Amino acid sequence: MKKIVALTFGTTLLCGLLINSHVNNVNADEIDYKSSQSSLINETNNHSMGDLLKKDANLRINKYSGISAEETGRPSKDFIDISSHNGVITKDEFQIMKNKYGIKGVVVKLTEGNVYRNPEAPKQIENAKAAGLKVSVYHFSWFDSTQGAIEEAQYFLDYAKELNLDTDTSFVNDYETVSNPLELDPTSNSLKFAEILKSEGYNNVYHYSSKSWFSSVLDMEKLGEENCWVAEWPMNPTENNLLNTGNASWQWASDLYFPELGDSRHFDISTDYLNAFT
C-alpha cells in the first residue's frame, strides 16, 4: 500500500498573507489589500488548491510517496484539480487519466486575488476538453471584505469570459485563508462572491475549503451543503468509508499519481457526489 498523507486540520487560522518569507513578519491589517497582493502573488509563489490548508495541518507521513491511480478499493476517482504548477498536461495524458483510470473532470485554476492569472489555463482547458473531460474552474480567494469579494469575483469572471467558458461551467471559490475571521464575515463575503458570478449567468458556484474551516470559519448551512466541496484527507481513504457524502464533492487525497505520467507528478483527487464537476 502506498503512502497516504493524512491531514488533521487544526483550528488555528492562517493569516491572509502567509507567503514565503513574509509568514512571520507581515500583519495583514496594516497592509493595503491591493498593493499587498501585487507584491506577493506571482508565478513563483501563487498557490494551488489546498496549499495553505496543508501549512495548517498536522502531517503523518509514511516512507512511501503517493497513491497510485492503479490502487483499488479507494473512493471514486472522479476528477482532479490543477494549477500552473502542474505545467503542461497533454491531450494524450488527459486521455490516459480518462480512459484507463476513469477520471471524468478537471478543475483548472484561473486566478488568484485580483492580480494573478494562470498562464497555463488556456492550454490546460483546451487539452482537457479535447480529451473529453468536463472542465470547471477555480479562483484562489484572498478577499476579507465585501468589496474585496466583488473585485475578485469580477477578476475571475474577466478571465473566464476571455476563455469563452460556457455559462454552465462550474466555478469554485477556493477559500482557505483570511485574517481575523471572527471580526469579518467570511460566509457573507463568499456569498457576495457567488452572487457576482451568478449575476453574469454563471449559476453553478461552489465553495472549497477544509472540513475544519467549514466547521469553524465558513457556515456550511448558509452556503448550502450541496454547494460545498470539502477537503478531508484521511490516513487510509477507502470506498467503504466515504466522508462528506452530504456535500457536492469530497477531496480525499492530495498525492494521487498516474503511473504513465510518473510517480513524482501528484494530483489532488476528489469524489463527485452530485455531478458538479463531472
XYZ file of C-alpha atoms in Angstrom:
278
model
C 0.000 0.000 0.000
C 1.396 3.375 -0.969
C 1.803 6.233 1.392
C -1.184 8.449 2.041
C -0.744 11.884 3.529
C -3.055 12.232 6.473
C -4.031 15.707 7.462
C -5.801 16.589 10.651
C -6.798 20.174 10.200
C -6.411 22.275 13.335
C -8.445 25.276 14.211
C -5.506 27.677 14.026
C -6.322 30.161 11.279
C -3.770 31.251 8.708
C -3.143 34.930 8.174
C -4.113 36.113 4.717
C -0.502 36.870 3.846
C 1.276 33.629 4.693
C 3.597 33.570 1.713
C 7.292 32.647 1.736
C 9.488 34.862 3.936
C 6.545 37.073 4.907
C 4.917 34.355 7.015
C 6.121 35.629 10.375
C 6.659 39.280 9.553
C 3.510 40.663 7.948
C 0.420 41.960 9.674
C -2.376 41.775 7.112
C -4.359 44.506 8.891
C -1.565 47.023 8.299
C -1.129 46.424 4.561
C -3.304 47.698 1.743
C -5.279 44.875 0.143
C -4.333 45.528 -3.489
C -0.689 46.517 -3.009
C -0.021 43.528 -0.762
C -1.301 41.122 -3.410
C 0.589 42.864 -6.200
C 3.888 42.474 -4.382
C 3.361 38.926 -3.119
C 1.420 36.901 -5.700
C 3.349 35.949 -8.819
C 4.116 32.905 -10.948
C 6.686 31.643 -8.443
C 4.616 31.776 -5.284
C 0.994 31.672 -6.398
C -0.991 28.939 -4.697
C -2.511 25.639 -5.686
C -5.737 24.381 -4.151
C -5.097 23.225 -0.594
C -1.654 24.834 -0.217
C -2.443 26.897 2.859
C -4.602 24.191 4.362
C -1.556 21.915 4.284
C 0.516 24.556 6.074
C -2.018 24.482 8.893
C -2.109 20.709 9.108
C -0.533 18.005 11.200
C 1.169 15.643 8.729
C 1.799 11.954 9.377
C 3.933 10.649 6.566
C 4.997 7.061 5.878
C 8.150 6.163 3.965
C 6.343 5.739 0.646
C 5.185 8.596 -1.523
C 1.882 8.896 -3.325
C -1.273 6.944 -4.046
C -1.216 5.185 -7.398
C -4.277 5.561 -9.587
C -3.989 1.803 -10.099
C -4.871 1.071 -6.475
C -8.284 -0.466 -5.972
C -10.616 -0.120 -3.013
C -10.279 3.663 -2.931
C -13.112 6.195 -3.092
C -14.236 7.007 -6.608
C -11.549 8.807 -8.641
C -13.859 11.254 -10.385
C -11.882 14.430 -11.005
C -8.602 16.235 -10.387
C -7.740 19.903 -9.902
C -4.711 21.628 -11.406
C -2.854 24.949 -11.486
C 0.148 26.354 -13.356
C 2.372 24.295 -11.052
C 1.153 21.184 -12.863
C 2.574 22.612 -16.077
C 1.552 21.374 -19.491
C -0.669 18.291 -19.495
C -1.125 16.977 -22.987
C -4.323 15.725 -24.559
C -2.855 12.205 -24.577
C -2.047 12.409 -20.863
C -5.580 13.553 -20.054
C -6.902 10.674 -22.131
C -4.821 8.187 -20.127
C -6.442 9.576 -16.972
C -9.891 9.291 -18.528
C -9.704 6.039 -20.467
C -7.612 3.952 -18.071
C -8.480 5.368 -14.661
C -11.973 6.797 -15.059
C -11.222 10.471 -14.466
C -14.199 12.432 -15.765
C -13.364 16.051 -14.984
C -10.674 18.598 -14.201
C -10.924 21.836 -12.212
C -8.428 24.378 -13.569
C -7.140 27.324 -11.574
C -7.804 30.593 -13.392
C -6.969 33.372 -10.956
C -5.737 34.362 -7.505
C -6.585 37.516 -5.602
C -7.060 40.349 -8.070
C -3.608 40.313 -9.658
C -2.694 36.790 -10.838
C -3.824 34.764 -13.853
C -2.752 31.195 -14.561
C -0.888 31.445 -17.905
C -1.228 27.690 -18.458
C -5.027 27.756 -18.147
C -5.878 28.211 -21.848
C -3.854 25.195 -22.937
C -4.844 23.098 -19.930
C -8.509 23.742 -20.692
C -8.065 23.119 -24.415
C -6.309 19.780 -23.882
C -8.732 18.602 -21.195
C -11.740 19.342 -23.395
C -10.073 17.659 -26.374
C -9.665 14.539 -24.231
C -13.365 14.542 -23.375
C -13.139 15.762 -19.786
C -15.586 18.177 -18.201
C -13.759 21.407 -17.352
C -14.525 23.510 -14.279
C -12.506 26.441 -12.916
C -11.420 27.829 -9.567
C -10.236 31.076 -8.010
C -7.846 31.173 -5.047
C -9.530 33.773 -2.840
C -7.897 36.367 -0.595
C -10.879 38.673 -0.028
C -11.645 39.714 3.519
C -14.387 42.260 2.805
C -17.466 42.678 0.654
C -15.612 44.980 -1.708
C -12.740 42.524 -1.963
C -15.161 39.721 -2.811
C -16.732 41.845 -5.564
C -13.349 42.766 -7.058
C -12.039 39.204 -7.031
C -15.240 37.769 -8.485
C -15.048 40.262 -11.340
C -11.372 39.468 -11.896
C -12.258 35.763 -12.065
C -15.118 36.495 -14.457
C -12.998 38.598 -16.781
C -10.566 35.741 -17.427
C -13.371 33.189 -17.728
C -15.046 35.325 -20.397
C -11.773 35.751 -22.279
C -11.506 31.965 -22.356
C -15.097 31.701 -23.626
C -16.261 29.419 -20.837
C -19.884 28.359 -21.108
C -22.340 29.597 -18.525
C -22.943 26.020 -17.366
C -19.293 25.772 -16.235
C -18.820 25.112 -12.518
C -16.977 27.951 -10.748
C -15.219 27.436 -7.400
C -14.376 29.851 -4.603
C -11.209 28.290 -3.103
C -11.424 29.848 0.347
C -8.653 28.762 2.684
C -7.105 31.943 4.057
C -8.444 35.009 5.833
C -7.153 37.268 8.583
C -9.185 37.926 11.742
C -12.162 35.752 10.686
C -14.061 36.445 13.898
C -14.069 40.172 13.105
C -15.056 39.683 9.475
C -17.784 37.652 7.847
C -16.200 35.079 5.502
C -19.541 33.427 4.800
C -21.304 36.628 3.745
C -18.293 37.637 1.664
C -18.294 34.231 -0.038
C -21.996 34.564 -0.755
C -21.340 38.001 -2.293
C -18.592 36.440 -4.440
C -21.086 33.832 -5.659
C -23.749 36.484 -6.226
C -21.483 38.404 -8.621
C -20.784 35.271 -10.647
C -24.457 34.363 -10.793
C -25.406 37.887 -11.877
C -23.379 37.236 -15.033
C -25.195 33.969 -15.722
C -22.719 31.550 -14.136
C -25.068 29.823 -11.726
C -23.002 26.766 -10.795
C -20.917 28.204 -7.946
C -19.235 26.080 -5.269
C -17.113 26.751 -2.202
C -13.969 24.746 -1.410
C -12.220 24.502 1.949
C -11.179 22.022 4.625
C -13.536 20.155 6.902
C -12.101 22.182 9.784
C -12.748 25.527 8.090
C -16.296 24.555 7.228
C -16.715 23.785 10.927
C -15.127 26.935 12.318
C -14.815 29.694 9.695
C -17.373 29.163 6.943
C -21.035 28.478 7.692
C -21.903 25.473 5.540
C -25.598 25.775 6.332
C -25.722 29.295 4.887
C -23.582 28.378 1.890
C -25.639 25.237 1.299
C -24.184 21.776 1.922
C -24.822 20.916 -1.720
C -22.620 23.861 -2.737
C -19.597 22.833 -0.670
C -16.554 20.846 -1.792
C -14.809 19.532 1.311
C -11.119 18.668 1.653
C -10.523 15.899 4.187
C -7.580 13.556 3.679
C -7.713 10.500 5.965
C -4.813 8.117 6.502
C -6.499 5.345 4.569
C -9.353 6.545 2.332
C -11.461 3.619 1.200
C -14.611 3.021 -0.790
C -16.178 1.544 2.338
C -15.721 4.696 4.416
C -16.940 7.606 2.329
C -16.872 11.019 4.023
C -18.794 14.251 3.440
C -21.488 12.467 1.449
C -23.950 15.308 2.076
C -21.798 17.722 0.099
C -21.192 18.297 -3.588
C -17.763 16.675 -3.551
C -15.053 15.293 -1.293
C -11.344 15.826 -1.955
C -9.848 12.742 -0.303
C -6.142 12.912 -1.185
C -3.567 15.373 -2.466
C -0.955 12.955 -3.803
C -2.531 10.735 -6.441
C -0.275 9.848 -9.345
C -0.809 8.162 -12.680
C 1.968 5.614 -13.346
C 2.232 6.506 -17.020
C 2.912 10.148 -16.082
C 5.496 9.317 -13.402
C 5.169 8.955 -9.646
C 6.519 12.457 -8.964
C 3.588 14.217 -10.648
C 0.978 14.348 -7.906
C -2.627 15.490 -8.231
C -5.470 16.277 -5.854
C -8.235 13.725 -6.329
C -11.933 14.029 -5.477
C -15.189 12.112 -5.471
C -18.122 13.913 -7.097
C -21.351 13.085 -5.258
C -23.657 15.477 -7.136
C -22.025 15.505 -10.577
C -20.949 19.086 -10.046
C -17.605 18.575 -11.762
C -18.105 15.503 -13.972
